[in-house]
Amino acid sequence: MNFSVDKTLTFDEAVQVMFDKLGDWKIMALASSVEDHVMVRNVSCLFYDGKVWFKTDKNFRKTQQLYQNPRVAMCWSGVQIEGVAENCGLVVDEPDRRFEKLYKEHLWGSYNKYSHEDTEIIISVTPKFVEVWDTSEDNYAFQILLDFDKQQVEVIPYDHR
């Protein structure tokens, strides 16, 4: 979808732009922090139901950090998401196994290498604030800022020619 710098987006349209940019899956950088100890690492993510989903081992350092402070930031290309992480339980215990099916479909290599049924949990990240960098159809850069709590969007031109 092409946008011009002066395009007014509704909140729902801006959310759609974000998820269109992300597609079905991406490898995203995940940043977390506890007591001023900041960590960043890549996680294999899926996108559905308005959230970011990934799996991890419940014993990993990052997981222990998320238990202490669920506030995270994630980034892929021009999309930065600030949100709240939630442990949704073991992958194998999800009632409809939707995550597992999608993960197998889109991220088979990761699924095949890192599937430990007794320790792999699903983490969902609910977006709170998102910044999307984009370019208009006439090649002007701009930001789309989404405040999920207020359900507000702001489009800010970066280039002024």
GROMACS .gro file of N, CA and C in nm:
model
  483
    1MET      N    1   0.085  -0.118   0.000
    1MET     CA    2   0.000   0.000   0.000
    1MET      C    3   0.089   0.124   0.000
    2ASN      N    4   0.060   0.222  -0.083
    2ASN     CA    5   0.137   0.345  -0.089
    2ASN      C    6   0.068   0.455  -0.011
    3PHE      N    7   0.147   0.536   0.056
    3PHE     CA    8   0.093   0.647   0.132
    3PHE      C    9   0.166   0.774   0.094
    4SER      N   10   0.097   0.886   0.101
    4SER     CA   11   0.163   1.014   0.083
    4SER      C   12   0.187   1.074   0.220
    5VAL      N   13   0.277   1.169   0.228
    5VAL     CA   14   0.315   1.227   0.356
    5VAL      C   15   0.195   1.288   0.429
    6ASP      N   16   0.104   1.348   0.355
    6ASP     CA   17  -0.008   1.415   0.420
    6ASP      C   18  -0.128   1.323   0.441
    7LYS      N   19  -0.112   1.195   0.417
    7LYS     CA   20  -0.222   1.099   0.435
    7LYS      C   21  -0.262   1.090   0.581
    8THR      N   22  -0.390   1.099   0.607
    8THR     CA   23  -0.441   1.081   0.742
    8THR      C   24  -0.484   0.936   0.757
    9LEU      N   25  -0.422   0.869   0.851
    9LEU     CA   26  -0.454   0.729   0.877
    9LEU      C   27  -0.539   0.717   1.002
   10THR      N   28  -0.633   0.627   1.000
   10THR     CA   29  -0.702   0.593   1.124
   10THR      C   30  -0.609   0.502   1.203
   11PHE      N   31  -0.638   0.482   1.329
   11PHE     CA   32  -0.558   0.393   1.411
   11PHE      C   33  -0.558   0.252   1.351
   12ASP      N   34  -0.675   0.202   1.313
   12ASP     CA   35  -0.684   0.067   1.257
   12ASP      C   36  -0.606   0.054   1.127
   13GLU      N   37  -0.609   0.157   1.043
   13GLU     CA   38  -0.530   0.153   0.919
   13GLU      C   39  -0.380   0.150   0.951
   14ALA      N   40  -0.338   0.225   1.050
   14ALA     CA   41  -0.197   0.227   1.088
   14ALA      C   42  -0.153   0.092   1.144
   15VAL      N   43  -0.238   0.030   1.224
   15VAL     CA   44  -0.207  -0.105   1.275
   15VAL      C   45  -0.193  -0.201   1.159
   16GLN      N   46  -0.279  -0.189   1.059
   16GLN     CA   47  -0.271  -0.276   0.942
   16GLN      C   48  -0.140  -0.253   0.866
   17VAL      N   49  -0.096  -0.128   0.855
   17VAL     CA   50   0.032  -0.098   0.791
   17VAL      C   51   0.145  -0.170   0.864
   18MET      N   52   0.142  -0.163   0.997
   18MET     CA   53   0.244  -0.229   1.078
   18MET      C   54   0.247  -0.379   1.049
   19PHE      N   55   0.130  -0.444   1.058
   19PHE     CA   56   0.126  -0.589   1.039
   19PHE      C   57   0.153  -0.628   0.893
   20ASP      N   58   0.116  -0.543   0.797
   20ASP     CA   59   0.150  -0.570   0.657
   20ASP      C   60   0.302  -0.569   0.639
   21LYS      N   61   0.369  -0.475   0.702
   21LYS     CA   62   0.515  -0.468   0.693
   21LYS      C   63   0.579  -0.592   0.756
   22LEU      N   64   0.523  -0.640   0.865
   22LEU     CA   65   0.581  -0.755   0.934
   22LEU      C   66   0.549  -0.888   0.865
   23GLY      N   67   0.435  -0.896   0.798
   23GLY     CA   68   0.399  -1.019   0.729
   23GLY      C   69   0.356  -1.128   0.826
   24ASP      N   70   0.384  -1.253   0.791
   24ASP     CA   71   0.346  -1.367   0.874
   24ASP      C   72   0.448  -1.395   0.983
   25TRP      N   73   0.577  -1.370   0.953
   25TRP     CA   74   0.683  -1.401   1.048
   25TRP      C   75   0.807  -1.314   1.018
   26LYS      N   76   0.887  -1.296   1.118
   26LYS     CA   77   1.016  -1.226   1.104
   26LYS      C   78   1.107  -1.271   1.216
   27ILE      N   79   1.238  -1.256   1.195
   27ILE     CA   80   1.336  -1.269   1.302
   27ILE      C   81   1.354  -1.127   1.356
   28MET      N   82   1.315  -1.105   1.482
   28MET     CA   83   1.319  -0.971   1.541
   28MET      C   84   1.420  -0.966   1.655
   29ALA      N   85   1.476  -0.848   1.676
   29ALA     CA   86   1.558  -0.824   1.794
   29ALA      C   87   1.463  -0.799   1.911
   30LEU      N   88   1.489  -0.867   2.022
   30LEU     CA   89   1.410  -0.852   2.144
   30LEU      C   90   1.500  -0.794   2.252
   31ALA      N   91   1.463  -0.679   2.307
   31ALA     CA   92   1.539  -0.617   2.416
   31ALA      C   93   1.457  -0.625   2.544
   32SER      N   94   1.526  -0.659   2.652
   32SER     CA   95   1.463  -0.664   2.784
   32SER      C   96   1.563  -0.613   2.886
   33SER      N   97   1.513  -0.581   3.006
   33SER     CA   98   1.600  -0.523   3.107
   33SER      C   99   1.549  -0.557   3.247
   34VAL      N  100   1.642  -0.587   3.336
   34VAL     CA  101   1.613  -0.604   3.477
   34VAL      C  102   1.724  -0.536   3.555
   35GLU      N  103   1.686  -0.446   3.644
   35GLU     CA  104   1.782  -0.375   3.729
   35GLU      C  105   1.898  -0.318   3.647
   36ASP      N  106   1.865  -0.250   3.540
   36ASP     CA  107   1.961  -0.185   3.450
   36ASP      C  108   2.054  -0.280   3.377
   37HIS      N  109   2.023  -0.409   3.378
   37HIS     CA  110   2.097  -0.505   3.295
   37HIS      C  111   2.013  -0.528   3.169
   38VAL      N  112   2.061  -0.472   3.058
   38VAL     CA  113   1.988  -0.478   2.932
   38VAL      C  114   2.044  -0.593   2.848
   39MET      N  115   1.954  -0.669   2.789
   39MET     CA  116   1.993  -0.777   2.697
   39MET      C  117   1.915  -0.761   2.567
   40VAL      N  118   1.978  -0.801   2.457
   40VAL     CA  119   1.910  -0.805   2.328
   40VAL      C  120   1.952  -0.934   2.258
   41ARG      N  121   1.856  -0.996   2.194
   41ARG     CA  122   1.881  -1.117   2.119
   41ARG      C  123   1.773  -1.132   2.013
   42ASN      N  124   1.799  -1.217   1.914
   42ASN     CA  125   1.702  -1.241   1.809
   42ASN      C  126   1.605  -1.350   1.850
   43VAL      N  127   1.479  -1.333   1.813
   43VAL     CA  128   1.377  -1.434   1.834
   43VAL      C  129   1.297  -1.449   1.705
   44SER      N  130   1.250  -1.570   1.681
   44SER     CA  131   1.169  -1.601   1.563
   44SER      C  132   1.023  -1.574   1.597
   45CYS      N  133   0.963  -1.477   1.529
   45CYS     CA  134   0.829  -1.428   1.566
   45CYS      C  135   0.723  -1.460   1.462
   46LEU      N  136   0.603  -1.480   1.514
   46LEU     CA  137   0.481  -1.490   1.434
   46LEU      C  138   0.392  -1.373   1.472
   47PHE      N  139   0.300  -1.336   1.382
   47PHE     CA  140   0.211  -1.223   1.407
   47PHE      C  141   0.067  -1.265   1.379
   48TYR      N  142  -0.016  -1.260   1.483
   48TYR     CA  143  -0.159  -1.287   1.467
   48TYR      C  144  -0.232  -1.238   1.592
   49ASP      N  145  -0.360  -1.219   1.577
   49ASP     CA  146  -0.446  -1.171   1.686
   49ASP      C  147  -0.395  -1.040   1.748
   50GLY      N  148  -0.334  -0.956   1.666
   50GLY     CA  149  -0.288  -0.825   1.713
   50GLY      C  150  -0.168  -0.830   1.805
   51LYS      N  151  -0.095  -0.942   1.806
   51LYS     CA  152   0.020  -0.957   1.895
   51LYS      C  153   0.139  -1.015   1.821
   52VAL      N  154   0.253  -1.010   1.889
   52VAL     CA  155   0.375  -1.074   1.843
   52VAL      C  156   0.392  -1.200   1.929
   53TRP      N  157   0.425  -1.311   1.866
   53TRP     CA  158   0.438  -1.439   1.937
   53TRP      C  159   0.574  -1.499   1.908
   54PHE      N  160   0.638  -1.555   2.010
   54PHE     CA  161   0.760  -1.633   1.989
   54PHE      C  162   0.767  -1.741   2.096
   55LYS      N  163   0.854  -1.838   2.072
   55LYS     CA  164   0.872  -1.943   2.173
   55LYS      C  165   1.014  -1.935   2.226
   56THR      N  166   1.031  -1.984   2.346
   56THR     CA  167   1.162  -1.987   2.407
   56THR      C  168   1.164  -2.093   2.515
   57ASP      N  169   1.280  -2.127   2.559
   57ASP     CA  170   1.293  -2.223   2.667
   57ASP      C  171   1.267  -2.153   2.799
   58LYS      N  172   1.186  -2.213   2.883
   58LYS     CA  173   1.149  -2.149   3.011
   58LYS      C  174   1.268  -2.133   3.105
   59ASN      N  175   1.380  -2.199   3.076
   59ASN     CA  176   1.498  -2.190   3.161
   59ASN      C  177   1.603  -2.091   3.113
   60PHE      N  178   1.584  -2.031   2.996
   60PHE     CA  179   1.683  -1.937   2.942
   60PHE      C  180   1.689  -1.809   3.024
   61ARG      N  181   1.804  -1.742   3.018
   61ARG     CA  182   1.822  -1.613   3.088
   61ARG      C  183   1.718  -1.511   3.044
   62LYS      N  184   1.691  -1.505   2.914
   62LYS     CA  185   1.595  -1.405   2.867
   62LYS      C  186   1.458  -1.429   2.929
   63THR      N  187   1.420  -1.556   2.942
   63THR     CA  188   1.289  -1.589   2.999
   63THR      C  189   1.284  -1.549   3.146
   64GLN      N  190   1.389  -1.577   3.219
   64GLN     CA  191   1.395  -1.538   3.360
   64GLN      C  192   1.384  -1.386   3.372
   65GLN      N  193   1.446  -1.316   3.279
   65GLN     CA  194   1.439  -1.170   3.279
   65GLN      C  195   1.296  -1.123   3.250
   66LEU      N  196   1.227  -1.189   3.157
   66LEU     CA  197   1.089  -1.151   3.125
   66LEU      C  198   0.995  -1.175   3.242
   67TYR      N  199   1.023  -1.277   3.323
   67TYR     CA  200   0.941  -1.301   3.442
   67TYR      C  201   0.954  -1.184   3.539
   68GLN      N  202   1.073  -1.127   3.549
   68GLN     CA  203   1.096  -1.017   3.643
   68GLN      C  204   1.046  -0.883   3.589
   69ASN      N  205   1.060  -0.862   3.458
   69ASN     CA  206   1.017  -0.737   3.397
   69ASN      C  207   0.961  -0.769   3.258
   70PRO      N  208   0.830  -0.772   3.243
   70PRO     CA  209   0.770  -0.811   3.115
   70PRO      C  210   0.772  -0.701   3.009
   71ARG      N  211   0.820  -0.582   3.043
   71ARG     CA  212   0.824  -0.474   2.943
   71ARG      C  213   0.942  -0.497   2.849
   72VAL      N  214   0.914  -0.499   2.720
   72VAL     CA  215   1.014  -0.530   2.619
   72VAL      C  216   1.006  -0.431   2.503
   73ALA      N  217   1.110  -0.433   2.420
   73ALA     CA  218   1.109  -0.363   2.292
   73ALA      C  219   1.156  -0.463   2.187
   74MET      N  220   1.097  -0.454   2.070
   74MET     CA  221   1.131  -0.544   1.960
   74MET      C  222   1.149  -0.460   1.834
   75CYS      N  223   1.238  -0.508   1.745
   75CYS     CA  224   1.264  -0.430   1.625
   75CYS      C  225   1.293  -0.521   1.507
   76TRP      N  226   1.238  -0.485   1.395
   76TRP     CA  227   1.273  -0.545   1.266
   76TRP      C  228   1.265  -0.435   1.163
   77SER      N  229   1.374  -0.413   1.092
   77SER     CA  230   1.381  -0.311   0.988
   77SER      C  231   1.327  -0.179   1.042
   78GLY      N  232   1.225  -0.121   0.982
   78GLY     CA  233   1.172   0.007   1.026
   78GLY      C  234   1.056  -0.001   1.123
   79VAL      N  235   1.036  -0.118   1.186
   79VAL     CA  236   0.925  -0.135   1.280
   79VAL      C  237   0.981  -0.159   1.419
   80GLN      N  238   0.950  -0.069   1.512
   80GLN     CA  239   0.991  -0.088   1.651
   80GLN      C  240   0.865  -0.097   1.736
   81ILE      N  241   0.859  -0.202   1.819
   81ILE     CA  242   0.742  -0.228   1.903
   81ILE      C  243   0.785  -0.223   2.049
   82GLU      N  244   0.716  -0.145   2.128
   82GLU     CA  245   0.733  -0.147   2.273
   82GLU      C  246   0.607  -0.213   2.328
   83GLY      N  247   0.625  -0.313   2.416
   83GLY     CA  248   0.508  -0.385   2.462
   83GLY      C  249   0.531  -0.461   2.590
   84VAL      N  250   0.434  -0.546   2.621
   84VAL     CA  251   0.437  -0.625   2.744
   84VAL      C  252   0.431  -0.772   2.706
   85ALA      N  253   0.530  -0.848   2.757
   85ALA     CA  254   0.540  -0.990   2.728
   85ALA      C  255   0.461  -1.070   2.831
   86GLU      N  256   0.401  -1.180   2.785
   86GLU     CA  257   0.325  -1.267   2.873
   86GLU      C  258   0.357  -1.413   2.842
   87ASN      N  259   0.383  -1.490   2.944
   87ASN     CA  260   0.405  -1.633   2.930
   87ASN      C  261   0.269  -1.699   2.908
   88CYS      N  262   0.251  -1.764   2.794
   88CYS     CA  263   0.124  -1.830   2.762
   88CYS      C  264   0.130  -1.981   2.783
   89GLY      N  265   0.234  -2.029   2.849
   89GLY     CA  266   0.243  -2.171   2.881
   89GLY      C  267   0.320  -2.251   2.778
   90LEU      N  268   0.328  -2.380   2.802
   90LEU     CA  269   0.401  -2.469   2.713
   90LEU      C  270   0.338  -2.473   2.574
   91VAL      N  271   0.424  -2.479   2.473
   91VAL     CA  272   0.376  -2.487   2.335
   91VAL      C  273   0.281  -2.605   2.318
   92VAL      N  274   0.317  -2.719   2.376
   92VAL     CA  275   0.237  -2.841   2.358
   92VAL      C  276   0.105  -2.838   2.434
   93ASP      N  277   0.088  -2.742   2.525
   93ASP     CA  278  -0.036  -2.734   2.602
   93ASP      C  279  -0.138  -2.637   2.544
   94GLU      N  280  -0.103  -2.564   2.439
   94GLU     CA  281  -0.196  -2.470   2.379
   94GLU      C  282  -0.315  -2.550   2.323
   95PRO      N  283  -0.437  -2.516   2.363
   95PRO     CA  284  -0.554  -2.597   2.325
   95PRO      C  285  -0.567  -2.626   2.175
   96ASP      N  286  -0.557  -2.525   2.088
   96ASP     CA  287  -0.575  -2.550   1.945
   96ASP      C  288  -0.442  -2.568   1.872
   97ARG      N  289  -0.331  -2.551   1.943
   97ARG     CA  290  -0.195  -2.566   1.890
   97ARG      C  291  -0.171  -2.477   1.768
   98ARG      N  292  -0.239  -2.361   1.766
   98ARG     CA  293  -0.225  -2.267   1.653
   98ARG      C  294  -0.081  -2.222   1.636
   99PHE      N  295  -0.018  -2.184   1.748
   99PHE     CA  296   0.119  -2.137   1.741
   99PHE      C  297   0.208  -2.244   1.679
  100GLU      N  298   0.197  -2.365   1.728
  100GLU     CA  299   0.281  -2.475   1.680
  100GLU      C  300   0.262  -2.497   1.530
  101LYS      N  301   0.139  -2.495   1.484
  101LYS     CA  302   0.111  -2.516   1.341
  101LYS      C  303   0.173  -2.406   1.257
  102LEU      N  304   0.155  -2.280   1.298
  102LEU     CA  305   0.212  -2.168   1.223
  102LEU      C  306   0.365  -2.169   1.229
  103TYR      N  307   0.419  -2.204   1.343
  103TYR     CA  308   0.564  -2.208   1.359
  103TYR      C  309   0.624  -2.314   1.267
  104LYS      N  310   0.562  -2.430   1.261
  104LYS     CA  311   0.608  -2.535   1.170
  104LYS      C  312   0.601  -2.489   1.026
  105GLU      N  313   0.494  -2.419   0.991
  105GLU     CA  314   0.474  -2.373   0.853
  105GLU      C  315   0.578  -2.269   0.812
  106HIS      N  316   0.602  -2.170   0.897
  106HIS     CA  317   0.687  -2.056   0.859
  106HIS      C  318   0.831  -2.066   0.907
  107LEU      N  319   0.856  -2.141   1.012
  107LEU     CA  320   0.989  -2.142   1.073
  107LEU      C  321   1.033  -2.285   1.101
  108TRP      N  322   1.021  -2.371   1.001
  108TRP     CA  323   1.049  -2.513   1.020
  108TRP      C  324   1.189  -2.538   1.073
  109GLY      N  325   1.289  -2.469   1.021
  109GLY     CA  326   1.427  -2.491   1.065
  109GLY      C  327   1.441  -2.468   1.214
  110SER      N  328   1.388  -2.358   1.261
  110SER     CA  329   1.393  -2.327   1.404
  110SER      C  330   1.310  -2.426   1.485
  111TYR      N  331   1.193  -2.459   1.433
  111TYR     CA  332   1.107  -2.553   1.503
  111TYR      C  333   1.177  -2.688   1.519
  112ASN      N  334   1.239  -2.733   1.412
  112ASN     CA  335   1.303  -2.863   1.412
  112ASN      C  336   1.426  -2.867   1.504
  113LYS      N  337   1.502  -2.757   1.509
  113LYS     CA  338   1.624  -2.752   1.592
  113LYS      C  339   1.594  -2.734   1.739
  114TYR      N  340   1.492  -2.656   1.770
  114TYR     CA  341   1.472  -2.611   1.908
  114TYR      C  342   1.337  -2.653   1.965
  115SER      N  343   1.299  -2.776   1.946
  115SER     CA  344   1.171  -2.822   1.999
  115SER      C  345   1.194  -2.918   2.115
  116HIS      N  346   1.177  -2.867   2.233
  116HIS     CA  347   1.188  -2.947   2.355
  116HIS      C  348   1.053  -2.934   2.425
  117GLU      N  349   0.970  -3.034   2.409
  117GLU     CA  350   0.831  -3.027   2.449
  117GLU      C  351   0.809  -2.993   2.596
  118ASP      N  352   0.903  -3.032   2.681
  118ASP     CA  353   0.880  -3.011   2.824
  118ASP      C  354   0.930  -2.876   2.875
  119THR      N  355   0.999  -2.795   2.789
  119THR     CA  356   1.052  -2.667   2.836
  119THR      C  357   1.019  -2.549   2.745
  120GLU      N  358   0.965  -2.571   2.626
  120GLU     CA  359   0.937  -2.463   2.532
  120GLU      C  360   0.804  -2.396   2.563
  121ILE      N  361   0.809  -2.265   2.590
  121ILE     CA  362   0.689  -2.189   2.620
  121ILE      C  363   0.662  -2.087   2.511
  122ILE      N  364   0.537  -2.045   2.502
  122ILE     CA  365   0.496  -1.940   2.409
  122ILE      C  366   0.493  -1.808   2.486
  123ILE      N  367   0.551  -1.707   2.426
  123ILE     CA  368   0.546  -1.571   2.479
  123ILE      C  369   0.466  -1.486   2.381
  124SER      N  370   0.367  -1.413   2.431
  124SER     CA  371   0.297  -1.316   2.347
  124SER      C  372   0.341  -1.177   2.392
  125VAL      N  373   0.352  -1.087   2.296
  125VAL     CA  374   0.385  -0.948   2.326
  125VAL      C  375   0.270  -0.862   2.277
  126THR      N  376   0.208  -0.792   2.370
  126THR     CA  377   0.100  -0.700   2.338
  126THR      C  378   0.161  -0.562   2.314
  127PRO      N  379   0.146  -0.508   2.192
  127PRO     CA  380   0.204  -0.377   2.163
  127PRO      C  381   0.139  -0.266   2.248
  128LYS      N  382   0.223  -0.175   2.294
  128LYS     CA  383   0.177  -0.057   2.366
  128LYS      C  384   0.206   0.070   2.286
  129PHE      N  385   0.325   0.074   2.227
  129PHE     CA  386   0.364   0.188   2.143
  129PHE      C  387   0.448   0.134   2.028
  130VAL      N  388   0.418   0.181   1.907
  130VAL     CA  389   0.489   0.133   1.789
  130VAL      C  390   0.531   0.252   1.704
  131GLU      N  391   0.652   0.240   1.650
  131GLU     CA  392   0.704   0.339   1.556
  131GLU      C  393   0.736   0.267   1.426
  132VAL      N  394   0.675   0.312   1.318
  132VAL     CA  395   0.698   0.253   1.186
  132VAL      C  396   0.758   0.361   1.097
  133TRP      N  397   0.874   0.331   1.041
  133TRP     CA  398   0.933   0.419   0.940
  133TRP      C  399   0.886   0.372   0.804
  134ASP      N  400   0.846   0.467   0.719
  134ASP     CA  401   0.798   0.431   0.587
  134ASP      C  402   0.837   0.540   0.488
  135THR      N  403   0.808   0.514   0.362
  135THR     CA  404   0.836   0.609   0.255
  135THR      C  405   0.711   0.624   0.171
  136SER      N  406   0.677   0.746   0.137
  136SER     CA  407   0.557   0.771   0.057
  136SER      C  408   0.580   0.730  -0.087
  137GLU      N  409   0.472   0.727  -0.164
  137GLU     CA  410   0.482   0.689  -0.305
  137GLU      C  411   0.570   0.785  -0.384
  138ASP      N  412   0.586   0.909  -0.334
  138ASP     CA  413   0.676   1.003  -0.402
  138ASP      C  414   0.809   1.016  -0.328
  139ASN      N  415   0.845   0.913  -0.251
  139ASN     CA  416   0.976   0.896  -0.190
  139ASN      C  417   1.009   0.994  -0.077
  140TYR      N  418   0.910   1.030   0.002
  140TYR     CA  419   0.931   1.109   0.123
  140TYR      C  420   0.928   1.015   0.243
  141ALA      N  421   1.027   1.028   0.331
  141ALA     CA  422   1.029   0.946   0.452
  141ALA      C  423   0.934   1.005   0.557
  142PHE      N  424   0.870   0.915   0.633
  142PHE     CA  425   0.784   0.960   0.742
  142PHE      C  426   0.773   0.850   0.847
  143GLN      N  427   0.728   0.889   0.965
  143GLN     CA  428   0.706   0.796   1.075
  143GLN      C  429   0.557   0.784   1.101
  144ILE      N  430   0.517   0.664   1.139
  144ILE     CA  431   0.382   0.641   1.188
  144ILE      C  432   0.398   0.602   1.334
  145LEU      N  433   0.342   0.679   1.425
  145LEU     CA  434   0.349   0.651   1.568
  145LEU      C  435   0.213   0.604   1.615
  146LEU      N  436   0.210   0.485   1.677
  146LEU     CA  437   0.085   0.427   1.723
  146LEU      C  438   0.086   0.412   1.874
  147ASP      N  439  -0.010   0.473   1.940
  147ASP     CA  440  -0.027   0.458   2.084
  147ASP      C  441  -0.146   0.365   2.106
  148PHE      N  442  -0.117   0.241   2.145
  148PHE     CA  443  -0.222   0.140   2.157
  148PHE      C  444  -0.314   0.166   2.275
  149ASP      N  445  -0.262   0.221   2.385
  149ASP     CA  446  -0.347   0.249   2.500
  149ASP      C  447  -0.450   0.358   2.468
  150LYS      N  448  -0.406   0.460   2.396
  150LYS     CA  449  -0.497   0.571   2.361
  150LYS      C  450  -0.568   0.548   2.228
  151GLN      N  451  -0.528   0.443   2.154
  151GLN     CA  452  -0.584   0.415   2.022
  151GLN      C  453  -0.567   0.535   1.931
  152GLN      N  454  -0.447   0.593   1.933
  152GLN     CA  455  -0.418   0.712   1.853
  152GLN      C  456  -0.301   0.685   1.759
  153VAL      N  457  -0.304   0.755   1.646
  153VAL     CA  458  -0.196   0.746   1.548
  153VAL      C  459  -0.154   0.887   1.509
  154GLU      N  460  -0.024   0.902   1.485
  154GLU     CA  461   0.030   1.029   1.437
  154GLU      C  462   0.126   0.998   1.324
  155VAL      N  463   0.110   1.070   1.212
  155VAL     CA  464   0.200   1.055   1.098
  155VAL      C  465   0.288   1.179   1.096
  156ILE      N  466   0.421   1.157   1.103
  156ILE     CA  467   0.515   1.268   1.110
  156ILE      C  468   0.608   1.264   0.989
  157PRO      N  469   0.602   1.367   0.902
  157PRO     CA  470   0.695   1.371   0.789
  157PRO      C  471   0.839   1.390   0.837
  158TYR      N  472   0.932   1.320   0.775
  158TYR     CA  473   1.072   1.337   0.807
  158TYR      C  474   1.140   1.424   0.701
  159ASP      N  475   1.105   1.400   0.576
  159ASP     CA  476   1.160   1.479   0.466
  159ASP      C  477   1.069   1.597   0.435
  160HIS      N  478   1.131   1.710   0.410
  160HIS     CA  479   1.056   1.829   0.367
  160HIS      C  480   1.127   1.882   0.245
  161ARG      N  481   1.070   1.855   0.129
  161ARG     CA  482   1.133   1.903   0.004
  161ARG      C  483   1.053   2.013  -0.056
   0.00000   0.00000   0.00000
